[in-house]
XYZ file of C-alpha atoms in Angstrom:
420
model
C 237.980 -76.116 81.649
C 235.459 -75.267 84.579
C 232.707 -76.903 86.176
C 229.462 -76.360 84.039
C 226.528 -78.149 82.307
C 228.237 -79.846 79.895
C 230.451 -82.979 82.058
C 230.831 -85.631 79.213
C 233.501 -88.322 80.105
C 234.589 -89.691 76.833
C 236.098 -92.909 77.217
C 239.514 -93.454 75.777
C 242.606 -95.457 77.400
C 242.608 -93.006 80.391
C 240.746 -93.472 83.454
C 238.661 -89.982 82.364
C 237.958 -88.257 79.414
C 240.710 -86.681 77.238
C 240.829 -85.393 73.911
C 242.538 -86.224 70.810
C 245.483 -83.777 71.940
C 244.828 -85.183 75.396
C 242.787 -81.945 76.658
C 240.475 -83.352 79.001
C 236.825 -82.583 77.860
C 233.816 -81.554 79.679
C 235.403 -78.134 80.572
C 233.473 -75.380 79.841
C 233.508 -72.403 81.957
C 231.380 -69.493 81.869
C 230.255 -68.972 78.491
C 230.767 -65.125 77.397
C 227.174 -64.046 76.564
C 224.066 -66.070 77.505
C 223.839 -69.556 75.377
C 221.272 -69.798 72.494
C 218.924 -72.397 71.537
C 221.321 -74.153 68.858
C 218.921 -75.386 65.461
C 218.782 -79.483 65.709
C 219.428 -81.687 62.513
C 216.243 -83.615 61.958
C 216.060 -86.902 63.739
C 216.433 -90.151 61.120
C 217.947 -88.243 58.684
C 221.275 -89.064 57.347
C 224.498 -86.772 58.245
C 226.019 -85.437 54.721
C 227.918 -82.508 53.440
C 224.534 -80.958 52.191
C 223.158 -81.382 55.158
C 225.305 -79.457 56.853
C 225.530 -76.394 54.722
C 221.674 -76.355 55.107
C 222.047 -76.324 58.788
C 224.599 -73.478 58.675
C 222.422 -71.491 57.270
C 219.761 -72.221 59.767
C 222.381 -71.619 62.340
C 223.458 -68.191 60.685
C 220.514 -66.156 62.191
C 220.914 -67.692 65.721
C 224.389 -66.903 65.490
C 223.913 -63.011 64.790
C 221.049 -62.652 67.346
C 224.130 -63.841 69.565
C 226.288 -60.754 68.747
C 228.158 -62.285 65.495
C 228.697 -59.739 62.516
C 227.412 -61.416 59.141
C 231.108 -60.482 58.008
C 232.117 -62.677 60.452
C 229.985 -65.552 60.396
C 230.488 -65.713 56.509
C 233.903 -65.835 56.212
C 234.523 -68.242 58.900
C 231.786 -70.403 58.474
C 233.190 -70.604 54.670
C 235.535 -73.279 56.192
C 232.516 -75.255 57.493
C 232.336 -79.113 55.921
C 231.150 -82.312 57.450
C 234.352 -84.951 58.653
C 232.691 -87.975 59.267
C 236.239 -89.033 61.112
C 235.521 -86.335 63.678
C 231.988 -88.082 64.640
C 233.790 -91.600 64.613
C 236.150 -90.020 67.270
C 233.320 -89.083 69.128
C 231.692 -92.215 69.395
C 234.739 -93.958 70.172
C 234.776 -96.111 73.138
C 237.614 -98.781 74.513
C 236.220 -101.479 76.672
C 238.691 -100.711 79.437
C 239.979 -97.605 81.016
C 243.300 -97.726 82.483
C 243.513 -97.435 86.267
C 244.641 -94.792 88.063
C 248.001 -95.989 88.927
C 248.654 -96.616 85.487
C 247.243 -92.934 84.657
C 249.615 -91.438 87.277
C 252.523 -93.599 85.927
C 252.283 -91.834 82.590
C 251.108 -88.109 84.212
C 254.326 -87.877 85.889
C 256.776 -89.924 83.976
C 260.262 -89.689 83.572
C 260.214 -87.671 80.521
C 257.732 -85.554 81.437
C 259.583 -84.446 85.127
C 262.478 -84.161 82.905
C 260.514 -81.864 80.243
C 259.141 -79.940 82.961
C 262.440 -78.795 84.506
C 263.783 -77.754 81.355
C 260.896 -75.921 80.529
C 261.235 -74.331 84.219
C 264.713 -73.162 83.810
C 264.215 -71.786 80.073
C 261.244 -69.928 80.729
C 262.239 -68.973 84.234
C 261.622 -65.196 83.642
C 258.062 -65.549 82.631
C 256.986 -68.383 84.807
C 258.461 -66.015 87.983
C 256.571 -62.893 86.559
C 253.520 -65.570 86.021
C 253.644 -66.784 89.645
C 254.346 -63.002 91.233
C 250.811 -61.688 89.377
C 248.484 -64.468 89.961
C 249.971 -66.597 92.852
C 250.104 -70.108 91.177
C 253.320 -72.047 91.599
C 255.354 -72.313 88.156
C 255.218 -76.393 88.679
C 251.508 -76.213 88.823
C 251.310 -74.172 85.529
C 254.171 -76.425 83.867
C 252.387 -79.726 85.134
C 248.733 -78.370 83.174
C 250.958 -77.671 80.121
C 252.404 -81.181 80.732
C 249.383 -82.636 80.791
C 247.262 -80.860 77.965
C 249.657 -80.997 75.121
C 253.207 -82.750 76.659
C 254.687 -78.908 76.786
C 253.339 -78.061 73.504
C 254.174 -80.833 71.368
C 250.384 -82.126 70.793
C 248.630 -78.716 70.458
C 246.565 -80.177 67.606
C 246.502 -79.124 63.755
C 242.605 -79.652 63.274
C 240.788 -76.262 62.371
C 238.157 -75.564 64.869
C 235.502 -73.781 63.036
C 234.822 -77.060 60.832
C 235.121 -79.522 63.640
C 232.311 -77.388 66.051
C 230.199 -77.250 63.046
C 230.601 -80.733 62.509
C 229.647 -81.646 66.417
C 227.264 -79.037 66.770
C 225.140 -80.414 63.482
C 225.704 -83.781 64.277
C 223.178 -83.247 67.228
C 224.196 -85.668 70.018
C 225.632 -82.696 71.744
C 224.808 -80.208 69.553
C 223.475 -77.323 72.091
C 226.905 -77.686 73.698
C 229.104 -77.603 70.569
C 226.774 -74.890 69.109
C 227.728 -72.466 72.013
C 231.200 -73.147 71.610
C 231.204 -72.430 67.951
C 229.464 -69.343 68.622
C 232.300 -68.500 71.369
C 234.942 -69.281 68.777
C 233.287 -66.743 66.200
C 233.693 -64.599 68.885
C 237.156 -64.891 69.060
C 237.719 -64.414 65.580
C 235.417 -61.263 65.651
C 237.837 -60.105 68.405
C 240.809 -60.225 65.993
C 242.801 -62.389 68.039
C 243.148 -65.605 65.402
C 241.900 -65.868 61.689
C 239.136 -68.504 61.029
C 242.535 -70.479 59.361
C 244.541 -69.920 62.089
C 242.494 -71.385 65.099
C 243.369 -74.757 65.149
C 243.195 -77.621 68.048
C 241.912 -80.835 68.622
C 239.396 -82.331 66.853
C 236.996 -81.457 69.843
C 237.679 -77.759 70.231
C 240.367 -77.812 72.689
C 243.001 -75.176 71.857
C 246.271 -73.952 72.847
C 249.206 -75.227 75.118
C 246.794 -75.444 77.605
C 243.959 -76.623 75.641
C 241.203 -73.875 76.146
C 238.009 -74.377 74.886
C 236.519 -71.546 73.397
C 234.344 -70.567 76.488
C 237.334 -71.141 78.270
C 239.298 -68.930 76.259
C 236.299 -65.988 76.117
C 236.281 -66.377 80.064
C 239.990 -65.949 81.099
C 242.832 -66.054 78.258
C 245.162 -63.144 79.121
C 247.215 -61.165 77.081
C 250.343 -61.595 79.316
C 253.029 -60.433 76.660
C 251.543 -56.986 75.900
C 251.020 -57.781 72.112
C 247.036 -56.646 71.996
C 246.522 -60.486 71.375
C 245.562 -63.438 73.656
C 247.863 -65.466 71.783
C 247.341 -69.343 72.936
C 248.206 -70.835 69.242
C 252.086 -69.404 68.345
C 254.669 -71.546 69.538
C 255.516 -68.962 72.446
C 253.785 -70.544 75.520
C 253.489 -66.959 77.447
C 250.003 -65.897 76.854
C 248.534 -69.841 77.410
C 250.625 -70.234 80.623
C 249.526 -66.950 82.211
C 245.751 -67.840 81.395
C 246.029 -71.090 83.151
C 247.359 -69.277 86.222
C 244.253 -66.877 85.783
C 241.855 -69.138 85.423
C 243.267 -71.172 88.516
C 243.530 -67.957 90.769
C 240.057 -66.920 89.578
C 238.992 -70.652 90.326
C 239.944 -70.115 94.184
C 243.962 -70.608 93.857
C 245.029 -69.612 97.197
C 248.879 -68.563 97.108
C 251.073 -70.292 99.605
C 248.896 -73.478 100.083
C 249.985 -76.831 98.731
C 247.505 -78.835 96.689
C 247.496 -81.234 99.290
C 249.690 -84.237 101.012
C 250.160 -87.738 101.280
C 249.160 -89.007 104.533
C 248.816 -92.354 106.248
C 245.473 -93.305 107.759
C 245.664 -95.522 110.793
C 244.442 -99.008 111.035
C 241.084 -97.585 112.624
C 240.588 -95.393 110.382
C 236.840 -94.854 109.414
C 236.586 -94.545 105.381
C 233.010 -93.212 105.764
C 235.009 -90.010 106.674
C 236.763 -90.257 103.180
C 235.657 -88.314 100.143
C 235.591 -84.885 98.664
C 232.372 -84.010 100.649
C 234.037 -84.803 104.160
C 236.257 -82.242 105.456
C 238.186 -81.406 108.591
C 240.444 -79.404 109.909
C 244.328 -80.648 109.884
C 244.461 -80.729 113.772
C 241.396 -82.933 113.706
C 242.643 -85.128 111.058
C 245.669 -86.087 113.250
C 243.974 -86.306 116.279
C 242.364 -89.298 114.633
C 245.871 -90.737 114.082
C 246.162 -89.485 110.386
C 249.985 -88.365 109.748
C 251.856 -87.181 106.767
C 253.876 -89.689 104.526
C 256.917 -87.662 105.064
C 257.127 -86.996 108.239
C 256.078 -83.549 108.504
C 253.504 -82.190 110.739
C 249.928 -82.101 109.900
C 248.828 -79.009 108.141
C 246.646 -76.618 109.630
C 244.102 -76.100 106.588
C 241.063 -77.884 106.610
C 240.908 -80.887 103.714
C 239.550 -83.949 102.703
C 240.744 -87.899 102.629
C 241.109 -89.176 99.368
C 241.630 -92.722 98.478
C 241.486 -92.981 94.847
C 242.154 -96.771 94.971
C 240.314 -97.549 98.070
C 241.593 -98.610 101.811
C 244.604 -100.693 100.079
C 245.782 -97.782 98.107
C 247.452 -94.325 98.867
C 245.715 -91.787 100.561
C 245.758 -87.601 100.010
C 244.773 -84.948 102.087
C 243.453 -82.224 99.825
C 243.245 -78.760 99.924
C 241.270 -76.209 98.262
C 244.113 -75.648 95.853
C 242.965 -79.100 94.562
C 239.589 -78.208 94.114
C 240.556 -75.197 91.799
C 242.622 -77.571 89.517
C 239.266 -79.739 89.855
C 237.525 -76.860 88.545
C 239.608 -76.694 85.477
C 238.750 -80.353 84.869
C 236.727 -82.585 87.235
C 238.476 -86.077 87.386
C 240.015 -86.293 90.467
C 242.828 -88.997 88.263
C 243.798 -85.508 86.516
C 243.984 -83.040 89.538
C 246.225 -86.157 91.078
C 248.202 -86.045 87.727
C 248.573 -82.232 87.704
C 249.559 -82.298 91.642
C 251.963 -84.973 91.571
C 253.597 -84.071 88.250
C 253.915 -80.506 89.681
C 255.375 -82.288 92.839
C 258.453 -84.127 90.765
C 259.031 -81.033 88.766
C 259.686 -79.065 91.899
C 262.212 -81.790 93.220
C 259.714 -82.999 95.858
C 259.176 -87.095 96.225
C 256.287 -88.522 94.083
C 254.052 -91.314 95.625
C 255.258 -92.959 98.595
C 252.071 -95.697 99.387
C 251.784 -98.922 97.365
C 249.194 -99.184 94.627
C 246.740 -102.325 94.596
C 248.514 -103.361 90.918
C 247.198 -107.170 90.934
C 244.055 -105.653 91.279
C 241.956 -106.765 87.582
C 240.742 -103.968 85.452
C 236.692 -103.913 85.364
C 235.270 -103.097 81.834
C 233.081 -100.542 81.243
C 230.544 -103.140 80.798
C 231.086 -104.540 84.436
C 231.328 -100.762 85.711
C 227.820 -99.780 84.403
C 226.470 -103.383 85.640
C 227.659 -102.176 89.328
C 225.577 -99.134 88.843
C 222.938 -101.043 87.915
C 223.042 -103.127 90.934
C 223.476 -100.303 93.038
C 220.315 -98.596 91.534
C 218.272 -101.986 91.881
C 219.232 -101.796 95.609
C 218.432 -98.146 95.990
C 221.762 -96.460 96.332
C 222.240 -95.074 93.177
C 219.968 -92.929 91.019
C 221.931 -91.040 88.220
C 222.965 -92.258 84.828
C 224.216 -95.942 84.221
C 227.253 -95.019 81.808
C 229.960 -97.387 83.056
C 231.772 -94.115 84.344
C 232.477 -94.373 88.205
C 232.288 -90.833 89.093
C 231.438 -89.181 92.350
C 228.179 -89.906 92.575
C 228.898 -93.704 91.944
C 231.666 -93.575 94.593
C 229.297 -92.524 97.168
C 226.516 -94.919 96.051
C 229.521 -97.864 96.482
C 230.527 -96.353 99.804
C 226.511 -96.231 100.835
C 226.509 -100.043 99.840
C 229.818 -101.042 101.720
C 228.185 -99.373 104.858
C 225.000 -101.758 104.344
C 226.840 -105.040 104.492
C 229.744 -104.197 106.778
C 232.673 -103.870 104.280
C 235.024 -101.105 104.709
C 233.256 -97.894 103.048
C 236.098 -96.810 100.708
C 234.370 -96.450 97.427
C 236.428 -98.510 95.561
C 235.142 -100.615 92.922
C 237.057 -103.674 92.287
C 236.110 -107.144 91.488
C 235.208 -107.853 95.054
C 232.729 -105.273 95.049
C 231.216 -106.599 92.098
C 230.632 -109.932 93.723
C 229.013 -108.499 96.578
C 226.758 -106.740 94.510
C 225.653 -109.927 92.736
C 225.629 -112.260 95.622
């Protein structure tokens, strides 16, 4: 749930990675306790139940050295077993990712908006208390809840200990999942949940707002005063409060919006767009930028985000948008939360038009873009077909070099330019 060394973008039907229950992967806030070296499955060995049991014995001294009591380890790890279906999910990759407008259509769908408003009315007192303590608007907390688990409907029913053990033993991302397994054991040791009751998604995310175990240790709160940080029960109180606590700790500033949709002038210099560029609202106004809803430009400093390039909507994002990015580094996710929150609160949706006629690039074509950018000296990161911030900046630099609009947008025309 936070910027960390683990930033997996597991390709699914969404623009960016989500777990089986809708929880974005790659979030792992500050681990509670130092990370330890996780034993690795021998290279070339075939994964099996017997192999996993042997790995568990090798893992035991590692966990105990991290402060896990022998009784906690033995009771919890008695549940561990090898799940090949979890490995299959971890390896799954679709050929195409959905364009951002399709992602946002679903994020702020009519059913989510109406359910969010119903929950806002049902939990009015609880949400008011959470907002009063942490300063995060109820609509943002509700939007995270809606994005993560469809307001609690899709929390997951996979036992976390077997799932994390399988993923740690598998070894592809063993260090990360091994440390998450130790964090899960710490939670059990604290008495907040039993090994049997610790359930969630196949990738380890838990509760109404899908905290990874390390996220739980760093940010979960007991808001209802029952002496348990209970994110697993039907009562969402602790989950919603924990989410607000997380966002406040990530830098959420009370009273400031996440951002505002803006209209850019015809002569706008798109080299100034992107999260790395920041100007005061007055400076943007002096360049001809105006709000889409006709209100005055804000006084706070922000960045211009053009997620679909010069032919799509533009947004001026604040530090609070960055707090949502700390929860999940996907721009699409942060926009989904922000726009869903706006609609739950009764504000209007996106006013600008998306380039819905654009052909969707395959993951192979996106990887080709990265390779071609690398060959031209603009890109120096992993070639994985996932066009994140580094790829966007590389695209923008290439576009500038050939006199194209430097909006950082990857489409079929960009690919043709790179090939040509």
